[in-house]
Tab-separated table of C-alpha atoms in Angstrom:
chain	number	residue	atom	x	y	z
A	1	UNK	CA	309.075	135.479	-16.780
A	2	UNK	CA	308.644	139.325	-16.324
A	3	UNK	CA	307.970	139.815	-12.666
A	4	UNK	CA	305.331	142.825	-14.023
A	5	UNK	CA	303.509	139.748	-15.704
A	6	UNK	CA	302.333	138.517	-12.112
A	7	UNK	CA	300.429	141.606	-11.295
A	8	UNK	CA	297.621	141.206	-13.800
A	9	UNK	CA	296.857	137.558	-12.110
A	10	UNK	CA	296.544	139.058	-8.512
A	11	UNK	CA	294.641	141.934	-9.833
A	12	UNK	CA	292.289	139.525	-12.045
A	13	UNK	CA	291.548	137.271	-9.246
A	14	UNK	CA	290.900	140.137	-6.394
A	15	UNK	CA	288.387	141.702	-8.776
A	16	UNK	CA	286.736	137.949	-9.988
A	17	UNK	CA	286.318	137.037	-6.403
A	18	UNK	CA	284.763	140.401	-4.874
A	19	UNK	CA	282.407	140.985	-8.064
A	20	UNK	CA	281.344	137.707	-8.691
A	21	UNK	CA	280.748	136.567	-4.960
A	22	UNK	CA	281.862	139.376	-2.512
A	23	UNK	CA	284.755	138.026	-1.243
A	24	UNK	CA	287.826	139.981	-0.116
A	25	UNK	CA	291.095	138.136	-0.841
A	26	UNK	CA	294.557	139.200	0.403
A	27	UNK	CA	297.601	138.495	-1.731
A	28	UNK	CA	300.744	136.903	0.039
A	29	UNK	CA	303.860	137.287	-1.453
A	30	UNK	CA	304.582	135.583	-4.844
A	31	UNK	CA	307.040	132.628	-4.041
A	32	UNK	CA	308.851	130.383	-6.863
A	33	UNK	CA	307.400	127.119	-6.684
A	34	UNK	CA	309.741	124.480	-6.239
A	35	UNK	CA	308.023	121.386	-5.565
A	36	UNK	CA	304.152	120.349	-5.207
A	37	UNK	CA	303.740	122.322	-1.895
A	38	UNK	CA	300.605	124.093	-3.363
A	39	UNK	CA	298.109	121.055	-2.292
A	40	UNK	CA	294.117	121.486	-2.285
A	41	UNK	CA	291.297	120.128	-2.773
A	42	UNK	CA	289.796	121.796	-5.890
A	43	UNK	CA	291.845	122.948	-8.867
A	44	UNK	CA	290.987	124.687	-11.727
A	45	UNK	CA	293.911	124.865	-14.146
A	46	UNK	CA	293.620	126.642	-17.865
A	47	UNK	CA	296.075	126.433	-20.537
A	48	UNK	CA	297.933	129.608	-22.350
A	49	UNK	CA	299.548	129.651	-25.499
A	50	UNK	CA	300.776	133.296	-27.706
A	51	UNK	CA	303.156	135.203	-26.187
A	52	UNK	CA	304.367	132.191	-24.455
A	53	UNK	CA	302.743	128.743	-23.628
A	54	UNK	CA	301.837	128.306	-19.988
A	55	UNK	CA	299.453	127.441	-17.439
A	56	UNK	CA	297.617	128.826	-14.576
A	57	UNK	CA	295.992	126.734	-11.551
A	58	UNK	CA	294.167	128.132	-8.519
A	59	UNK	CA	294.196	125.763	-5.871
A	60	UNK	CA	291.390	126.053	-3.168
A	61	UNK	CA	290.976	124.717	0.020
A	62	UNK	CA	287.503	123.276	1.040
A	63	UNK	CA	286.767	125.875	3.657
A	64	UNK	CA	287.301	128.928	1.040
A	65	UNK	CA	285.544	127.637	-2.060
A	66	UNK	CA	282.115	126.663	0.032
A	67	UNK	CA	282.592	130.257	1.213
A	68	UNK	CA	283.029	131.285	-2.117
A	69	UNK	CA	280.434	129.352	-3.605
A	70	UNK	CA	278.355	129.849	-1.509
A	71	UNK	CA	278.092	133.463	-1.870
A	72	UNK	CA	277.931	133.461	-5.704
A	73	UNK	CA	274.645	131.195	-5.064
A	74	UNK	CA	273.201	132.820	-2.696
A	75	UNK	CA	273.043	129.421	-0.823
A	76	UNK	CA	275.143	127.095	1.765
A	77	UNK	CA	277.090	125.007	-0.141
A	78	UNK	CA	278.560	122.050	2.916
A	79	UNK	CA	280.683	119.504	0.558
A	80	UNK	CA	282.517	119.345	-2.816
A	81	UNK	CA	280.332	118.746	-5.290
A	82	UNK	CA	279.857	119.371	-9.340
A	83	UNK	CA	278.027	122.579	-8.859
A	84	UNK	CA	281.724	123.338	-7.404
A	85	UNK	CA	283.183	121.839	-9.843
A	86	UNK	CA	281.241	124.327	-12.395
A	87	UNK	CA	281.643	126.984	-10.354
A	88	UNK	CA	285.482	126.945	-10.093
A	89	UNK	CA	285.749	126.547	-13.802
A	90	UNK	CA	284.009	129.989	-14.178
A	91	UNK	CA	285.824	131.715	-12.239
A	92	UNK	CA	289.283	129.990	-13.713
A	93	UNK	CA	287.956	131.379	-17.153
A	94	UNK	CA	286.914	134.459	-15.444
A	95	UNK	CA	290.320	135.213	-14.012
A	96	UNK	CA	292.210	133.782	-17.047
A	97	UNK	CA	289.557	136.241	-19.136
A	98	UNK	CA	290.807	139.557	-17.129
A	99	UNK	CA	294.603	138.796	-16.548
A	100	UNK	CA	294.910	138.114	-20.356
A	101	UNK	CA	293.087	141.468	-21.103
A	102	UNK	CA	295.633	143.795	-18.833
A	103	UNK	CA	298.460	141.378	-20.382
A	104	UNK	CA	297.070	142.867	-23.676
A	105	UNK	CA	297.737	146.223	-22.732
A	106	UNK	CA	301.239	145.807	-21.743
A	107	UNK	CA	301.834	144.190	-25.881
A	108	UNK	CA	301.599	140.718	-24.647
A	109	UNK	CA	298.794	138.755	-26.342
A	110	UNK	CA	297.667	134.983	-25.269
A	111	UNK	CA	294.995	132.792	-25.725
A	112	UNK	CA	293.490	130.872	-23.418
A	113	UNK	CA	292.535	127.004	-23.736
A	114	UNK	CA	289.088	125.326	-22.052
A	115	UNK	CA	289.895	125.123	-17.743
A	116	UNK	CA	289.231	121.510	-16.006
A	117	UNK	CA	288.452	120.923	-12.611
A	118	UNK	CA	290.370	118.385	-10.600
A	119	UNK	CA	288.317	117.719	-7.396
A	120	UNK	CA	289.911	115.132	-5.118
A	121	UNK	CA	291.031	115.823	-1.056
A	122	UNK	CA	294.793	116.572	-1.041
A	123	UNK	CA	296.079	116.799	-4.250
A	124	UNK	CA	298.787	118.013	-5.440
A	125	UNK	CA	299.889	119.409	-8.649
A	126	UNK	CA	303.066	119.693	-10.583
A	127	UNK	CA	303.692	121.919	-14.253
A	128	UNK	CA	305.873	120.137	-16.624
A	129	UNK	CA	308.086	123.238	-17.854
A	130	UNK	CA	311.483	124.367	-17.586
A	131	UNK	CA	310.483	128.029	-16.759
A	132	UNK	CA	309.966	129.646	-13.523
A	133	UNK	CA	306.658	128.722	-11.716
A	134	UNK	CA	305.518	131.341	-9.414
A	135	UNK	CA	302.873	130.996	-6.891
A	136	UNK	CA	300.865	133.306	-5.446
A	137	UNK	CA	299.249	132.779	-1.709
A	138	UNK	CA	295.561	134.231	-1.102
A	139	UNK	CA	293.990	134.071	2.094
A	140	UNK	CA	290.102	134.619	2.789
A	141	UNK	CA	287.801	135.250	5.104
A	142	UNK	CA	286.530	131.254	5.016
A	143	UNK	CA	290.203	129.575	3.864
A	144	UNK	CA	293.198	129.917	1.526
A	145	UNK	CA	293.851	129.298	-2.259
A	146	UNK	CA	297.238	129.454	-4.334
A	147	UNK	CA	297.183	130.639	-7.951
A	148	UNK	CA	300.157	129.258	-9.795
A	149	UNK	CA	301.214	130.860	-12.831
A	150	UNK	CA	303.871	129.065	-14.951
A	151	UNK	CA	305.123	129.577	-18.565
A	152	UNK	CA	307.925	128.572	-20.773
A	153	UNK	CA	311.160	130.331	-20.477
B	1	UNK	CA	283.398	117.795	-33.055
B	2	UNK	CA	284.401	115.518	-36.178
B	3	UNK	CA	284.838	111.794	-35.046
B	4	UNK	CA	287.782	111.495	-37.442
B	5	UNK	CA	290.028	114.028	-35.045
B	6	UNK	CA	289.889	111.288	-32.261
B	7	UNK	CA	291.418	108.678	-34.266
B	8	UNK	CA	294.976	110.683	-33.699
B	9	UNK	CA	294.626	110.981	-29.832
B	10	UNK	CA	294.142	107.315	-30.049
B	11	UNK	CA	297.149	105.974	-32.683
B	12	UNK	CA	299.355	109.044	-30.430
B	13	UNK	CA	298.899	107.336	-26.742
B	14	UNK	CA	299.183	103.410	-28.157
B	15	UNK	CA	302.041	104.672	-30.175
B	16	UNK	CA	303.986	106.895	-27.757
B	17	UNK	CA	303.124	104.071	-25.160
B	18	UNK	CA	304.973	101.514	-27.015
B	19	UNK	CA	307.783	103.290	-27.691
B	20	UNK	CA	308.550	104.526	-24.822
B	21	UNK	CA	307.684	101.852	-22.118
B	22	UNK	CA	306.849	99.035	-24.259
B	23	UNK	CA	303.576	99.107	-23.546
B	24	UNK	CA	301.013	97.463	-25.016
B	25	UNK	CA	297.694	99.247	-24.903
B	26	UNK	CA	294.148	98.398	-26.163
B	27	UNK	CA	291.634	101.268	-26.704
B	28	UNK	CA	288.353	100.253	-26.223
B	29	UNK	CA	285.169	102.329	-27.453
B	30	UNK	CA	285.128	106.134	-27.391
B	31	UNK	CA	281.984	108.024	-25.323
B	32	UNK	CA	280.456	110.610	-24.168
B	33	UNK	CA	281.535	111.732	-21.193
B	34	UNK	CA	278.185	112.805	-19.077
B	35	UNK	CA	279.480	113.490	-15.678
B	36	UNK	CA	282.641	112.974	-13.989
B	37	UNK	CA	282.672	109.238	-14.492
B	38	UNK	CA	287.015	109.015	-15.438
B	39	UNK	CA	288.784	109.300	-11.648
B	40	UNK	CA	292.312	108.229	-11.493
B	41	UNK	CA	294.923	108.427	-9.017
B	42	UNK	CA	297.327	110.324	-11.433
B	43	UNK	CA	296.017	112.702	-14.359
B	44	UNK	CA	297.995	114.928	-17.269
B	45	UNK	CA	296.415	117.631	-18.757
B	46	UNK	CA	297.103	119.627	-21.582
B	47	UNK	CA	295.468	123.067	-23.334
B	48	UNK	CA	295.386	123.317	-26.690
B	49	UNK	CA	293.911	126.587	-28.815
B	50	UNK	CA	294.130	126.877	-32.804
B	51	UNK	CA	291.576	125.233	-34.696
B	52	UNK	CA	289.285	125.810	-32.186
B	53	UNK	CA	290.024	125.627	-28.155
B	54	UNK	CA	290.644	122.443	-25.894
B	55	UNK	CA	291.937	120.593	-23.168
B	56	UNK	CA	293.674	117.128	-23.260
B	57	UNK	CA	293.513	114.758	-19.987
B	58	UNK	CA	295.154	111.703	-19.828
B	59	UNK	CA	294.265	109.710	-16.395
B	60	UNK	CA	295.742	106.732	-15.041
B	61	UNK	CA	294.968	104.552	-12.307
B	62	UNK	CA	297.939	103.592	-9.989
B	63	UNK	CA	298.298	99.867	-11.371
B	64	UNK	CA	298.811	101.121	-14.897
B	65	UNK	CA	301.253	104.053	-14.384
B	66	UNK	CA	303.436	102.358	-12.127
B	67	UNK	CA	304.085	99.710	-14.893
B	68	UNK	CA	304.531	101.779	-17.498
B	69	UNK	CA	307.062	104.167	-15.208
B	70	UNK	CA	309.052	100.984	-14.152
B	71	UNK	CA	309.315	100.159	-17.666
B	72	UNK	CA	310.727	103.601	-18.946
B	73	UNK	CA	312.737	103.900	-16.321
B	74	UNK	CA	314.033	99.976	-15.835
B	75	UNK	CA	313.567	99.788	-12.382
B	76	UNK	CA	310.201	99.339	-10.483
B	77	UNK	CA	308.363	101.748	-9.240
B	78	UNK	CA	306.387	101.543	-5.998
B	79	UNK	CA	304.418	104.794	-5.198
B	80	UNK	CA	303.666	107.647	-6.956
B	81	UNK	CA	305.448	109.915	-6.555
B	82	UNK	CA	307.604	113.498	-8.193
B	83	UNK	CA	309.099	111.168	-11.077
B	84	UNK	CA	305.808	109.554	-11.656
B	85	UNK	CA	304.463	113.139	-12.137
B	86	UNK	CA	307.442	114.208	-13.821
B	87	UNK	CA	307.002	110.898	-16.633
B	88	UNK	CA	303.128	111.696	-17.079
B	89	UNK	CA	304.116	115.453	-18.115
B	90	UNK	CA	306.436	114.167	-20.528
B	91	UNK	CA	303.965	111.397	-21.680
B	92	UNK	CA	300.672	113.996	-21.787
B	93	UNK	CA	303.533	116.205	-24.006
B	94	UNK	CA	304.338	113.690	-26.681
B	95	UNK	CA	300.634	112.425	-26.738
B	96	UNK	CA	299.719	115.660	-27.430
B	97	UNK	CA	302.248	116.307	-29.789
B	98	UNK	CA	302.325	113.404	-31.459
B	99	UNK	CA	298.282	113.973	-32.103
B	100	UNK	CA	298.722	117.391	-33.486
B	101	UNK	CA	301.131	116.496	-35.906
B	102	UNK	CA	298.538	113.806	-37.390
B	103	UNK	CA	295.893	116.290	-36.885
B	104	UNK	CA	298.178	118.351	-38.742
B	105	UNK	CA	297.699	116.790	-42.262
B	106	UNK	CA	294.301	116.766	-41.833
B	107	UNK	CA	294.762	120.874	-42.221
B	108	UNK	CA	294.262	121.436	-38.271
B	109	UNK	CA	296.446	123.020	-36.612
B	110	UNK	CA	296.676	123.022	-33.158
B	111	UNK	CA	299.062	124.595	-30.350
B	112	UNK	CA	299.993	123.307	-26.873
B	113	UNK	CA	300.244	124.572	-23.727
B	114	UNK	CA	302.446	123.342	-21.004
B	115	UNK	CA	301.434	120.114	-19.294
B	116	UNK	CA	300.091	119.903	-15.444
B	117	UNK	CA	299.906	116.916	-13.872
B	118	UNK	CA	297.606	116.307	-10.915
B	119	UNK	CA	298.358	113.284	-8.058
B	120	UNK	CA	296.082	112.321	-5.385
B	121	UNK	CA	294.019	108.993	-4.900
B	122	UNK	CA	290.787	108.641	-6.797
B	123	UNK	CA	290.664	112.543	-8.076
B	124	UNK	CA	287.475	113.339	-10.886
B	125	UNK	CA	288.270	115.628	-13.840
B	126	UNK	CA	285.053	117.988	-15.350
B	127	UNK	CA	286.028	120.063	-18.006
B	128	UNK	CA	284.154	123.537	-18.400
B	129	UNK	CA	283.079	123.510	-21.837
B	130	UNK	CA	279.572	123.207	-23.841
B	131	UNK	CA	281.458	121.040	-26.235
B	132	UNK	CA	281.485	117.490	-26.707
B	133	UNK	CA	283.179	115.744	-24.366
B	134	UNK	CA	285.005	112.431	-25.560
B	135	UNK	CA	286.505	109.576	-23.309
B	136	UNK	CA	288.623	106.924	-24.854
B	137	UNK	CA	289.369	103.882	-22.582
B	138	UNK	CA	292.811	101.996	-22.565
B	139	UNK	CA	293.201	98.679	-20.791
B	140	UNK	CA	296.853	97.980	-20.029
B	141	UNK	CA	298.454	94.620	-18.504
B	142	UNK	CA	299.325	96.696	-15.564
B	143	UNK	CA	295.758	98.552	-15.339
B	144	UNK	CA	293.465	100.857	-17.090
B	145	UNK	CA	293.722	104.637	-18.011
B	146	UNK	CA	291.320	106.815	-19.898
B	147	UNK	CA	292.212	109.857	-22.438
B	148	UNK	CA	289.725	112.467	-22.322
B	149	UNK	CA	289.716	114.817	-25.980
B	150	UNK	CA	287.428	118.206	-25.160
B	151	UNK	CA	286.762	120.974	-27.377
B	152	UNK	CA	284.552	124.142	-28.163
B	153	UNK	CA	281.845	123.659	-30.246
């Protein structure tokens, strides 16, 4: 996978999160995944297919998606719940939406399947592929996340 | 979505399950999936975009993958753990493929993303989409699992 390809992901998640609920997010340094290390306890995870087949997963701990959440409502949200659950699928669709459209400009066209939500305290996830699965570390003001972004060789 | 395209989702999993862990497994009635009834200790999930866009989730409670992991493997497995992951990815793969080739000849065509597979005890799956939402039950000797067909209206 083109390293250039990762950019669009961190860019499409910093905007998501600071237009859609005012939260600033600070990219770590993309790391090859090389076993489940990135554990949480919300995933939203959306298949790719086009250019390549893939899939991307942003893993959220419990202290930054209440934040997050919470800000998009306009209310404190204190525990896991389906409005969560609906609310992470957005913005996995929302930051699928915007990385696929600066993909588009750089000739590389993909289209996206419907995200799920895994809720669950802990778990981990793994991508059945071959090709290089990078992950991306965000921290936030009320916890961390991971965005994973994996696709066929 | 038609009833008819659930028919290859089910032949695919008793099919793929038999042949590759001699398996036997009885589906029992497709429904609607209101709320986040299916949790599972281990889950596969799989986009898929072409005829219209989907996901694909395939979760297992621990009783019934172990069995069927011991049995592909020939040796008994205790835990879940990476090769239990590793066999659901391959299993939500051929499922899936398997399905699209009999959706196939109905003149759908269908592509796949890469398969994720999520572990952690008693996770729930919601998938973000207005469209029906079908859940197809399997009881196993070893335990039960649950496929889980989504798509866009």
């Amino acid at each position: 996978m083109d390293a250039k390809m990762i950019n669009p992901f961190i860019n499409a998640t910093t905007h998501v999160l600071q237009t859609m609920a005012f939260v600033t997010s600070k990219a770590g340094k993309p790391y090859l995944k090389q076993d489940d290390v990135a554990r949480g306890d919300v995933t939203g995870v959306i298949g790719i297919t086009g250019e390549t087949n893939g899939t991307i997963a942003v893993t959220f701990d419990e202290g930054s998606i209440l934040k997050i959440v919470s800000n998009m409502f306009g209310e404190e949200m204190k525990e896991l719940n389906h409005e969560i659950a609906d609310a992470v699928g957005e913005l996995t669709n929302m930051i699928s939406g915007q990385a696929r459209r600066e993909l588009e400009t750089m000739g590389k066209i993909f289209e996206a399947a419907i995200p799920s939500v895994i809720t669950g305290k802990n778990h981990a996830i793994t991508h059945y592929t071959d090709g290089p699965k990078i992950a991306i570390p965000f921290t936030t003001e009320g916890g961390n996340f991971t965005i994973e972004v994996c696709m066929e060789r």
